[in-house]
Amino acid sequence: MWTPIVKPLALISLVAMPACASSSMAKSAPAIAAAITPPVPVPRVKPVVVSVAEKQKAFNAWKADFTQRAIAKGYPADLVRSVITPTKINELALERDKTQPEFTSPIWKYVDNAASPTRLADGKAAYNSNTAIFREIEARYQVSPYILTAIWGLETSYGRIMGTHDVPSALATFAFEGRRMAFGEEQLFAVLDILRSGAVTRDQLVGSWASAMGNTQFIPTTFRDYAVDFDGDGRKDLWKSKADALGSAAHYLSRMGWRAGEPTFAEVTLPQGFNHALADGSKRSISEWNALGVKPHNGQNWASGAMGLETKLIVPAGANGPAILTFKNFDVIKRYNNSTSYALGISMLAEALAGRPTLQTPWPKDDKQVAFKDLKRMQKKLTALGYDTKGADGIIGPNTRKAIQAWQVKNGLPADGYIEQGMFKRIMASR
Ligand code: CA
Protein backbone atom coordinates (compact mmCIF):
# COMPACT_ATOMS: atom_id res chain seq x y z
CA MET A 1 0.00 0.00 0.00
CA TRP A 2 1.14 3.49 -0.78
CA THR A 3 2.21 5.42 2.29
CA PRO A 4 1.92 9.18 2.30
CA ILE A 5 5.18 10.81 3.30
CA VAL A 6 3.59 14.01 4.52
CA LYS A 7 1.36 13.43 7.50
CA PRO A 8 -1.58 15.74 6.92
CA LEU A 9 -3.69 17.34 9.63
CA ALA A 10 -6.06 14.87 11.23
CA LEU A 11 -9.65 14.99 10.11
CA ILE A 12 -12.36 15.64 12.65
CA SER A 13 -13.78 12.29 13.67
CA LEU A 14 -17.26 11.85 12.22
CA VAL A 15 -18.18 8.55 13.77
CA ALA A 16 -18.07 7.48 17.36
CA MET A 17 -15.22 5.06 17.94
CA PRO A 18 -15.99 1.86 19.79
CA ALA A 19 -13.96 1.79 23.01
CA CYS A 20 -11.64 -0.90 21.67
CA ALA A 21 -11.19 0.60 18.24
CA SER A 22 -7.64 0.94 17.12
CA SER A 23 -8.38 1.58 13.47
CA SER A 24 -7.37 4.94 12.14
CA MET A 25 -9.84 7.64 11.30
CA ALA A 26 -8.97 6.94 7.73
CA LYS A 27 -11.03 3.78 7.66
CA SER A 28 -14.26 5.45 8.66
CA ALA A 29 -13.94 8.63 6.66
CA PRO A 30 -16.63 9.16 4.10
CA ALA A 31 -16.98 9.44 0.40
CA ILE A 32 -18.68 11.94 -1.84
CA ALA A 33 -21.59 12.80 -4.07
CA ALA A 34 -23.61 15.71 -5.30
CA ALA A 35 -26.45 16.98 -7.43
CA ILE A 36 -25.66 16.87 -11.09
CA THR A 37 -24.82 20.26 -12.46
CA PRO A 38 -25.73 20.15 -16.11
CA PRO A 39 -23.74 22.21 -18.53
CA VAL A 40 -25.71 25.34 -19.23
CA PRO A 41 -26.90 25.33 -22.82
CA VAL A 42 -25.40 28.22 -24.66
CA PRO A 43 -27.81 30.64 -26.29
CA ARG A 44 -27.28 30.59 -30.01
CA VAL A 45 -25.83 33.84 -31.20
CA LYS A 46 -27.16 34.69 -34.62
CA PRO A 47 -24.22 34.42 -36.96
CA VAL A 48 -23.51 37.70 -38.65
CA VAL A 49 -22.10 36.94 -42.06
CA VAL A 50 -19.07 39.08 -42.70
CA SER A 51 -15.96 38.60 -44.75
CA VAL A 52 -12.66 37.76 -43.08
CA ALA A 53 -11.35 41.21 -44.01
CA GLU A 54 -14.40 42.95 -42.53
CA LYS A 55 -14.08 40.95 -39.34
CA GLN A 56 -10.39 41.79 -39.04
CA LYS A 57 -11.18 45.45 -39.56
CA ALA A 58 -13.81 45.35 -36.82
CA PHE A 59 -11.40 43.53 -34.49
CA ASN A 60 -8.73 46.16 -35.13
CA ALA A 61 -11.28 48.85 -34.33
CA TRP A 62 -12.11 47.06 -31.08
CA LYS A 63 -8.39 46.89 -30.23
CA ALA A 64 -7.97 50.61 -30.79
CA ASP A 65 -11.03 51.36 -28.71
CA PHE A 66 -10.04 49.10 -25.84
CA THR A 67 -6.47 50.43 -25.86
CA GLN A 68 -7.78 53.97 -25.60
CA ARG A 69 -10.15 53.12 -22.77
CA ALA A 70 -7.48 51.25 -20.81
CA ILE A 71 -5.06 54.19 -21.14
CA ALA A 72 -7.84 56.52 -20.01
CA LYS A 73 -8.23 54.34 -16.93
CA GLY A 74 -4.62 55.02 -16.05
CA TYR A 75 -2.77 51.99 -17.40
CA PRO A 76 0.58 52.89 -19.00
CA ALA A 77 0.21 53.15 -22.79
CA ASP A 78 3.25 50.96 -23.47
CA LEU A 79 1.88 48.24 -21.24
CA VAL A 80 -1.57 48.29 -22.85
CA ARG A 81 -0.12 48.15 -26.35
CA SER A 82 2.25 45.33 -25.45
CA VAL A 83 -0.78 43.28 -24.38
CA ILE A 84 -3.37 44.24 -26.98
CA THR A 85 -1.45 44.94 -30.20
CA PRO A 86 -0.22 41.34 -30.72
CA THR A 87 -3.63 39.75 -30.05
CA LYS A 88 -5.27 37.69 -32.78
CA ILE A 89 -8.83 36.40 -33.09
CA ASN A 90 -9.01 32.92 -31.56
CA GLU A 91 -11.68 31.10 -33.59
CA LEU A 92 -11.22 27.89 -31.61
CA ALA A 93 -12.10 29.66 -28.35
CA LEU A 94 -15.35 30.95 -29.88
CA GLU A 95 -16.19 27.53 -31.30
CA ARG A 96 -15.50 25.71 -28.02
CA ASP A 97 -17.58 28.23 -26.15
CA LYS A 98 -20.59 27.50 -28.36
CA THR A 99 -20.45 23.73 -28.24
CA GLN A 100 -23.49 22.35 -26.54
CA PRO A 101 -23.81 18.68 -25.65
CA GLU A 102 -27.03 16.86 -26.48
CA PHE A 103 -26.99 15.04 -23.16
CA THR A 104 -25.76 15.81 -19.71
CA SER A 105 -23.11 13.24 -18.87
CA PRO A 106 -24.06 11.07 -15.92
CA ILE A 107 -22.29 12.12 -12.77
CA TRP A 108 -20.62 8.73 -12.31
CA LYS A 109 -18.82 9.09 -15.63
CA TYR A 110 -17.29 12.34 -14.46
CA VAL A 111 -16.43 11.04 -11.01
CA ASP A 112 -14.98 7.75 -12.27
CA ASN A 113 -12.84 9.64 -14.74
CA ALA A 114 -11.71 12.12 -12.07
CA ALA A 115 -10.48 9.32 -9.82
CA SER A 116 -9.36 6.92 -12.56
CA PRO A 117 -6.54 4.46 -11.75
CA THR A 118 -4.15 6.42 -13.98
CA ARG A 119 -4.92 9.78 -12.38
CA LEU A 120 -4.64 8.21 -8.94
CA ALA A 121 -1.26 6.59 -9.69
CA ASP A 122 0.05 9.80 -11.26
CA GLY A 123 -1.29 11.73 -8.27
CA LYS A 124 0.59 9.58 -5.80
CA ALA A 125 3.79 10.13 -7.79
CA ALA A 126 3.16 13.89 -8.04
CA TYR A 127 2.45 14.07 -4.32
CA ASN A 128 5.49 12.06 -3.32
CA SER A 129 7.77 14.16 -5.54
CA ASN A 130 6.68 17.37 -3.85
CA THR A 131 6.29 16.50 -0.19
CA ALA A 132 8.42 19.36 1.09
CA ILE A 133 6.25 21.86 -0.81
CA PHE A 134 3.03 20.29 0.43
CA ARG A 135 4.30 20.31 4.01
CA GLU A 136 5.12 24.03 3.85
CA ILE A 137 1.81 24.87 2.17
CA GLU A 138 -0.18 22.97 4.76
CA ALA A 139 1.72 24.69 7.56
CA ARG A 140 0.82 28.08 6.14
CA TYR A 141 -2.76 27.56 4.90
CA GLN A 142 -4.02 24.39 6.65
CA VAL A 143 -5.48 23.08 3.39
CA SER A 144 -5.44 19.33 2.77
CA PRO A 145 -2.54 18.33 0.48
CA TYR A 146 -4.74 15.57 -0.96
CA ILE A 147 -7.32 18.12 -2.07
CA LEU A 148 -4.58 20.26 -3.61
CA THR A 149 -3.12 17.25 -5.41
CA ALA A 150 -6.59 16.33 -6.70
CA ILE A 151 -7.19 19.85 -8.02
CA TRP A 152 -3.80 19.79 -9.72
CA GLY A 153 -4.69 16.42 -11.26
CA LEU A 154 -8.11 17.44 -12.54
CA GLU A 155 -7.07 20.84 -13.79
CA THR A 156 -3.94 19.95 -15.74
CA SER A 157 -3.07 16.26 -15.15
CA TYR A 158 -0.40 17.45 -12.68
CA GLY A 159 0.98 20.13 -14.97
CA ARG A 160 1.06 18.09 -18.17
CA ILE A 161 -1.78 19.92 -19.98
CA MET A 162 -1.75 23.62 -19.14
CA GLY A 163 -3.00 24.94 -22.49
CA THR A 164 -1.15 26.56 -25.38
CA HIS A 165 -3.35 29.58 -26.13
CA ASP A 166 -2.22 33.19 -25.89
CA VAL A 167 -4.51 34.30 -23.06
CA PRO A 168 -4.83 37.98 -24.09
CA SER A 169 -5.85 36.82 -27.59
CA ALA A 170 -8.53 34.48 -26.25
CA LEU A 171 -9.83 37.24 -23.97
CA ALA A 172 -9.75 39.86 -26.72
CA THR A 173 -11.78 37.46 -28.87
CA PHE A 174 -14.38 37.08 -26.13
CA ALA A 175 -14.44 40.83 -25.52
CA PHE A 176 -14.83 41.46 -29.25
CA GLU A 177 -17.68 39.06 -30.00
CA GLY A 178 -19.86 36.28 -28.66
CA ARG A 179 -21.63 35.85 -25.38
CA ARG A 180 -18.72 36.59 -23.05
CA MET A 181 -17.94 40.22 -23.83
CA ALA A 182 -18.10 41.44 -20.22
CA PHE A 183 -16.00 38.49 -19.05
CA GLY A 184 -13.39 39.15 -21.72
CA GLU A 185 -12.98 42.81 -20.79
CA GLU A 186 -12.93 42.21 -17.07
CA GLN A 187 -10.24 39.56 -17.48
CA LEU A 188 -8.18 41.75 -19.82
CA PHE A 189 -8.10 44.48 -17.21
CA ALA A 190 -6.97 41.87 -14.69
CA VAL A 191 -4.18 40.87 -17.13
CA LEU A 192 -3.06 44.51 -17.18
CA ASP A 193 -3.09 44.59 -13.37
CA ILE A 194 -0.99 41.43 -13.17
CA LEU A 195 1.59 42.72 -15.65
CA ARG A 196 1.73 46.13 -13.98
CA SER A 197 2.51 44.41 -10.67
CA GLY A 198 5.64 42.90 -12.25
CA ALA A 199 4.80 39.39 -11.03
CA VAL A 200 4.53 38.02 -14.57
CA THR A 201 5.72 38.85 -18.09
CA ARG A 202 3.59 39.17 -21.25
CA ASP A 203 5.04 36.05 -22.87
CA GLN A 204 4.14 33.92 -19.85
CA LEU A 205 0.41 34.48 -20.42
CA VAL A 206 -0.34 31.12 -21.99
CA GLY A 207 -3.32 28.99 -20.97
CA SER A 208 -6.55 27.26 -21.93
CA TRP A 209 -8.89 28.66 -24.58
CA ALA A 210 -11.02 29.90 -21.67
CA SER A 211 -7.99 31.81 -20.26
CA ALA A 212 -7.14 29.57 -17.30
CA MET A 213 -3.41 29.63 -16.63
CA GLY A 214 -0.71 27.46 -15.15
CA ASN A 215 -0.63 24.24 -13.12
CA THR A 216 -3.78 25.12 -11.21
CA GLN A 217 -5.58 27.00 -14.01
CA PHE A 218 -6.21 30.45 -12.58
CA ILE A 219 -8.17 32.91 -14.69
CA PRO A 220 -6.66 36.43 -14.62
CA THR A 221 -8.96 37.90 -11.93
CA THR A 222 -8.25 34.95 -9.60
CA PHE A 223 -4.56 35.24 -10.46
CA ARG A 224 -4.53 38.95 -9.66
CA ASP A 225 -6.44 38.59 -6.38
CA TYR A 226 -5.14 35.30 -4.98
CA ALA A 227 -1.89 34.13 -6.62
CA VAL A 228 1.08 34.10 -4.26
CA ASP A 229 4.85 33.97 -4.70
CA PHE A 230 5.17 30.93 -2.48
CA ASP A 231 8.80 30.12 -3.30
CA GLY A 232 9.81 33.71 -2.63
CA ASP A 233 11.72 34.46 -5.84
CA GLY A 234 9.77 37.66 -6.49
CA ARG A 235 7.64 36.20 -9.31
CA LYS A 236 4.24 34.51 -9.34
CA ASP A 237 5.02 31.74 -11.75
CA LEU A 238 2.03 29.39 -11.82
CA TRP A 239 3.47 27.66 -14.89
CA LYS A 240 6.95 26.57 -13.83
CA SER A 241 6.91 26.89 -10.04
CA LYS A 242 4.86 24.12 -8.42
CA ALA A 243 5.24 25.90 -5.08
CA ASP A 244 3.70 29.08 -6.51
CA ALA A 245 0.87 27.19 -8.26
CA LEU A 246 -0.07 24.89 -5.38
CA GLY A 247 0.49 27.60 -2.79
CA SER A 248 -1.79 29.91 -4.76
CA ALA A 249 -4.51 27.25 -4.93
CA ALA A 250 -4.23 26.71 -1.17
CA HIS A 251 -4.35 30.45 -0.56
CA TYR A 252 -7.49 30.70 -2.67
CA LEU A 253 -9.24 27.81 -0.89
CA SER A 254 -8.21 29.27 2.46
CA ARG A 255 -9.67 32.66 1.56
CA MET A 256 -12.87 30.98 0.38
CA GLY A 257 -13.32 29.58 3.87
CA TRP A 258 -11.58 26.19 3.93
CA ARG A 259 -11.91 24.57 7.34
CA ALA A 260 -8.83 22.66 8.52
CA GLY A 261 -9.56 19.09 9.51
CA GLU A 262 -13.15 19.02 8.27
CA PRO A 263 -14.00 16.48 5.58
CA THR A 264 -15.69 17.45 2.33
CA PHE A 265 -18.41 14.79 2.48
CA ALA A 266 -19.77 11.75 4.30
CA GLU A 267 -21.71 8.94 2.70
CA VAL A 268 -24.86 8.20 4.68
CA THR A 269 -27.72 5.74 4.99
CA LEU A 270 -31.24 7.15 4.85
CA PRO A 271 -34.05 5.52 6.82
CA GLN A 272 -37.04 3.79 5.18
CA GLY A 273 -39.61 6.31 3.95
CA PHE A 274 -37.12 9.21 4.14
CA ASN A 275 -38.35 12.45 2.61
CA HIS A 276 -35.88 12.96 -0.23
CA ALA A 277 -37.19 16.48 -0.74
CA LEU A 278 -34.88 17.42 2.17
CA ALA A 279 -32.02 17.08 -0.33
CA ASP A 280 -32.78 20.61 -1.45
CA GLY A 281 -29.56 22.42 -0.58
CA SER A 282 -30.69 23.52 2.88
CA LYS A 283 -28.17 23.20 5.72
CA ARG A 284 -28.74 21.10 8.79
CA SER A 285 -26.41 20.07 11.57
CA ILE A 286 -25.31 16.46 11.85
CA SER A 287 -27.37 16.43 15.04
CA GLU A 288 -30.52 17.38 13.09
CA TRP A 289 -29.85 14.80 10.39
CA ASN A 290 -29.25 12.23 13.09
CA ALA A 291 -32.68 13.03 14.57
CA LEU A 292 -34.14 12.40 11.09
CA GLY A 293 -32.52 8.95 11.06
CA VAL A 294 -29.58 9.81 8.78
CA LYS A 295 -26.61 7.66 9.83
CA PRO A 296 -23.02 7.17 8.65
CA HIS A 297 -23.01 4.62 5.86
CA ASN A 298 -20.64 2.34 7.74
CA GLY A 299 -23.34 1.62 10.32
CA GLN A 300 -21.60 3.42 13.16
CA ASN A 301 -22.96 6.34 15.15
CA TRP A 302 -21.98 9.97 14.70
CA ALA A 303 -19.18 11.19 16.92
CA SER A 304 -20.32 13.70 19.53
CA GLY A 305 -17.69 16.13 18.23
CA ALA A 306 -19.27 16.09 14.78
CA MET A 307 -22.84 16.87 15.89
CA GLY A 308 -22.59 20.64 15.44
CA LEU A 309 -21.15 20.54 11.91
CA GLU A 310 -23.43 21.95 9.23
CA THR A 311 -24.04 19.89 6.13
CA LYS A 312 -26.30 19.57 3.11
CA LEU A 313 -27.76 16.33 1.79
CA ILE A 314 -27.32 15.40 -1.85
CA VAL A 315 -28.64 12.40 -3.77
CA PRO A 316 -27.03 13.07 -7.15
CA ALA A 317 -28.33 9.90 -8.81
CA GLY A 318 -31.65 9.75 -7.00
CA ALA A 319 -32.97 7.42 -4.33
CA ASN A 320 -31.23 4.39 -5.91
CA GLY A 321 -27.75 5.92 -5.76
CA PRO A 322 -25.45 7.11 -2.99
CA ALA A 323 -26.73 9.58 -0.37
CA ILE A 324 -24.14 12.07 0.78
CA LEU A 325 -23.80 14.85 3.33
CA THR A 326 -21.59 17.66 2.06
CA PHE A 327 -19.66 19.92 4.41
CA LYS A 328 -18.55 23.53 4.12
CA ASN A 329 -15.33 22.40 2.40
CA PHE A 330 -17.37 20.86 -0.43
CA ASP A 331 -18.81 24.32 -1.16
CA VAL A 332 -15.31 25.78 -0.97
CA ILE A 333 -14.21 23.39 -3.74
CA LYS A 334 -17.18 24.59 -5.78
CA ARG A 335 -15.70 28.09 -5.56
CA TYR A 336 -12.89 26.69 -7.69
CA ASN A 337 -15.33 25.29 -10.24
CA ASN A 338 -19.04 25.72 -9.59
CA SER A 339 -20.10 22.17 -10.29
CA THR A 340 -21.22 19.44 -7.94
CA SER A 341 -19.68 16.85 -10.26
CA TYR A 342 -16.34 18.66 -10.01
CA ALA A 343 -16.44 18.92 -6.22
CA LEU A 344 -17.39 15.27 -6.02
CA GLY A 345 -14.62 14.26 -8.42
CA ILE A 346 -12.03 16.24 -6.44
CA SER A 347 -13.24 14.76 -3.16
CA MET A 348 -13.15 11.19 -4.47
CA LEU A 349 -9.66 11.52 -5.90
CA ALA A 350 -8.46 13.14 -2.66
CA GLU A 351 -9.93 10.29 -0.58
CA ALA A 352 -8.26 7.72 -2.80
CA LEU A 353 -4.94 9.59 -2.54
CA ALA A 354 -5.29 9.55 1.24
CA GLY A 355 -5.86 5.79 1.13
CA ARG A 356 -9.38 6.11 2.51
CA PRO A 357 -12.46 4.38 1.16
CA THR A 358 -14.57 6.24 -1.38
CA LEU A 359 -18.32 5.77 -2.00
CA GLN A 360 -19.64 2.36 -1.03
CA THR A 361 -23.07 2.56 -2.68
CA PRO A 362 -22.89 1.78 -6.39
CA TRP A 363 -24.10 4.31 -8.92
CA PRO A 364 -27.21 3.30 -10.92
CA LYS A 365 -25.16 2.94 -14.07
CA ASP A 366 -27.98 1.32 -16.07
CA ASP A 367 -29.96 4.55 -15.93
CA LYS A 368 -30.32 6.20 -19.32
CA GLN A 369 -29.86 9.95 -19.62
CA VAL A 370 -32.55 12.21 -21.06
CA ALA A 371 -31.72 14.61 -23.91
CA PHE A 372 -32.08 18.37 -23.38
CA LYS A 373 -34.89 18.54 -25.95
CA ASP A 374 -36.83 15.86 -24.06
CA LEU A 375 -36.21 17.62 -20.75
CA LYS A 376 -37.83 20.69 -22.30
CA ARG A 377 -40.85 18.59 -23.32
CA MET A 378 -41.02 17.21 -19.79
CA GLN A 379 -40.94 20.71 -18.31
CA LYS A 380 -43.86 21.73 -20.51
CA LYS A 381 -45.74 18.58 -19.55
CA LEU A 382 -45.20 19.12 -15.81
CA THR A 383 -46.31 22.73 -16.10
CA ALA A 384 -49.44 21.66 -18.01
CA LEU A 385 -50.14 19.13 -15.25
CA GLY A 386 -50.07 21.94 -12.68
CA TYR A 387 -46.45 21.53 -11.49
CA ASP A 388 -44.94 24.83 -12.62
CA THR A 389 -41.31 24.51 -13.77
CA LYS A 390 -41.16 28.29 -14.43
CA GLY A 391 -39.97 27.87 -17.99
CA ALA A 392 -38.73 25.09 -20.27
CA ASP A 393 -34.98 25.43 -20.82
CA GLY A 394 -33.94 21.77 -20.60
CA ILE A 395 -32.07 22.37 -17.34
CA ILE A 396 -33.05 20.70 -14.09
CA GLY A 397 -32.79 23.73 -11.82
CA PRO A 398 -34.44 24.28 -8.42
CA ASN A 399 -37.89 25.05 -9.89
CA THR A 400 -37.97 21.98 -12.11
CA ARG A 401 -36.64 19.81 -9.29
CA LYS A 402 -39.43 21.03 -7.01
CA ALA A 403 -42.01 20.36 -9.73
CA ILE A 404 -40.69 16.82 -10.26
CA GLN A 405 -40.69 16.20 -6.51
CA ALA A 406 -44.28 17.43 -6.16
CA TRP A 407 -45.30 15.12 -9.02
CA GLN A 408 -43.41 12.23 -7.38
CA VAL A 409 -45.12 12.80 -4.01
CA LYS A 410 -48.51 12.89 -5.73
CA ASN A 411 -47.69 9.59 -7.42
CA GLY A 412 -46.40 7.83 -4.32
CA LEU A 413 -42.72 7.83 -5.36
CA PRO A 414 -39.59 8.89 -3.42
CA ALA A 415 -39.32 12.63 -4.00
CA ASP A 416 -35.69 12.65 -5.17
CA GLY A 417 -36.27 14.98 -8.13
CA TYR A 418 -34.03 12.72 -10.22
CA ILE A 419 -34.74 12.13 -13.88
CA GLU A 420 -33.66 9.22 -16.08
CA GLN A 421 -35.50 7.61 -18.99
CA GLY A 422 -37.85 5.57 -16.77
CA MET A 423 -39.05 8.54 -14.72
CA PHE A 424 -39.19 10.71 -17.85
CA LYS A 425 -41.54 8.24 -19.54
CA ARG A 426 -43.78 7.98 -16.48
CA ILE A 427 -44.13 11.75 -16.31
CA MET A 428 -44.83 12.03 -20.04
CA ALA A 429 -47.52 9.34 -19.76
CA SER A 430 -49.06 11.02 -16.73
CA ARG A 431 -52.51 12.65 -16.91
CA1 CA B 1 7.73 32.51 -7.18
PDB file of C-alpha atoms in Angstrom, residues 31-37 105-120 150 154 265 314 316-317 322 324 330 339-352 358-363 365:
ATOM      1  CA  ALA A  31     -16.976   9.440   0.400  1.00  0.00           C
ATOM      2  CA  ILE A  32     -18.679  11.943  -1.836  1.00  0.00           C
ATOM      3  CA  ALA A  33     -21.591  12.798  -4.070  1.00  0.00           C
ATOM      4  CA  ALA A  34     -23.608  15.709  -5.304  1.00  0.00           C
ATOM      5  CA  ALA A  35     -26.454  16.976  -7.430  1.00  0.00           C
ATOM      6  CA  ILE A  36     -25.661  16.865 -11.088  1.00  0.00           C
ATOM      7  CA  THR A  37     -24.819  20.257 -12.457  1.00  0.00           C
ATOM      8  CA  SER A 105     -23.114  13.237 -18.866  1.00  0.00           C
ATOM      9  CA  PRO A 106     -24.061  11.066 -15.918  1.00  0.00           C
ATOM     10  CA  ILE A 107     -22.293  12.124 -12.769  1.00  0.00           C
ATOM     11  CA  TRP A 108     -20.618   8.730 -12.314  1.00  0.00           C
ATOM     12  CA  LYS A 109     -18.818   9.092 -15.634  1.00  0.00           C
ATOM     13  CA  TYR A 110     -17.294  12.341 -14.459  1.00  0.00           C
ATOM     14  CA  VAL A 111     -16.433  11.037 -11.008  1.00  0.00           C
ATOM     15  CA  ASP A 112     -14.977   7.751 -12.271  1.00  0.00           C
ATOM     16  CA  ASN A 113     -12.839   9.638 -14.738  1.00  0.00           C
ATOM     17  CA  ALA A 114     -11.713  12.116 -12.070  1.00  0.00           C
ATOM     18  CA  ALA A 115     -10.484   9.319  -9.818  1.00  0.00           C
ATOM     19  CA  SER A 116      -9.359   6.922 -12.560  1.00  0.00           C
ATOM     20  CA  PRO A 117      -6.541   4.464 -11.749  1.00  0.00           C
ATOM     21  CA  THR A 118      -4.148   6.423 -13.979  1.00  0.00           C
ATOM     22  CA  ARG A 119      -4.915   9.777 -12.376  1.00  0.00           C
ATOM     23  CA  LEU A 120      -4.635   8.206  -8.936  1.00  0.00           C
ATOM     24  CA  ALA A 150      -6.595  16.329  -6.704  1.00  0.00           C
ATOM     25  CA  LEU A 154      -8.107  17.436 -12.544  1.00  0.00           C
ATOM     26  CA  PHE A 265     -18.408  14.794   2.481  1.00  0.00           C
ATOM     27  CA  ILE A 314     -27.319  15.398  -1.853  1.00  0.00           C
ATOM     28  CA  PRO A 316     -27.025  13.068  -7.149  1.00  0.00           C
ATOM     29  CA  ALA A 317     -28.329   9.899  -8.805  1.00  0.00           C
ATOM     30  CA  PRO A 322     -25.446   7.115  -2.986  1.00  0.00           C
ATOM     31  CA  ILE A 324     -24.136  12.071   0.784  1.00  0.00           C
ATOM     32  CA  PHE A 330     -17.371  20.863  -0.427  1.00  0.00           C
ATOM     33  CA  SER A 339     -20.103  22.168 -10.294  1.00  0.00           C
ATOM     34  CA  THR A 340     -21.219  19.439  -7.942  1.00  0.00           C
ATOM     35  CA  SER A 341     -19.678  16.848 -10.262  1.00  0.00           C
ATOM     36  CA  TYR A 342     -16.342  18.665 -10.006  1.00  0.00           C
ATOM     37  CA  ALA A 343     -16.441  18.920  -6.217  1.00  0.00           C
ATOM     38  CA  LEU A 344     -17.389  15.267  -6.019  1.00  0.00           C
ATOM     39  CA  GLY A 345     -14.616  14.255  -8.419  1.00  0.00           C
ATOM     40  CA  ILE A 346     -12.028  16.235  -6.440  1.00  0.00           C
ATOM     41  CA  SER A 347     -13.244  14.761  -3.162  1.00  0.00           C
ATOM     42  CA  MET A 348     -13.154  11.189  -4.473  1.00  0.00           C
ATOM     43  CA  LEU A 349      -9.656  11.518  -5.899  1.00  0.00           C
ATOM     44  CA  ALA A 350      -8.463  13.138  -2.659  1.00  0.00           C
ATOM     45  CA  GLU A 351      -9.930  10.291  -0.577  1.00  0.00           C
ATOM     46  CA  ALA A 352      -8.258   7.724  -2.805  1.00  0.00           C
ATOM     47  CA  THR A 358     -14.572   6.235  -1.379  1.00  0.00           C
ATOM     48  CA  LEU A 359     -18.316   5.768  -2.002  1.00  0.00           C
ATOM     49  CA  GLN A 360     -19.639   2.356  -1.032  1.00  0.00           C
ATOM     50  CA  THR A 361     -23.070   2.559  -2.680  1.00  0.00           C
ATOM     51  CA  PRO A 362     -22.885   1.783  -6.390  1.00  0.00           C
ATOM     52  CA  TRP A 363     -24.102   4.311  -8.921  1.00  0.00           C
ATOM     53  CA  LYS A 365     -25.158   2.938 -14.075  1.00  0.00           C
TER      54      LYS A 365
END
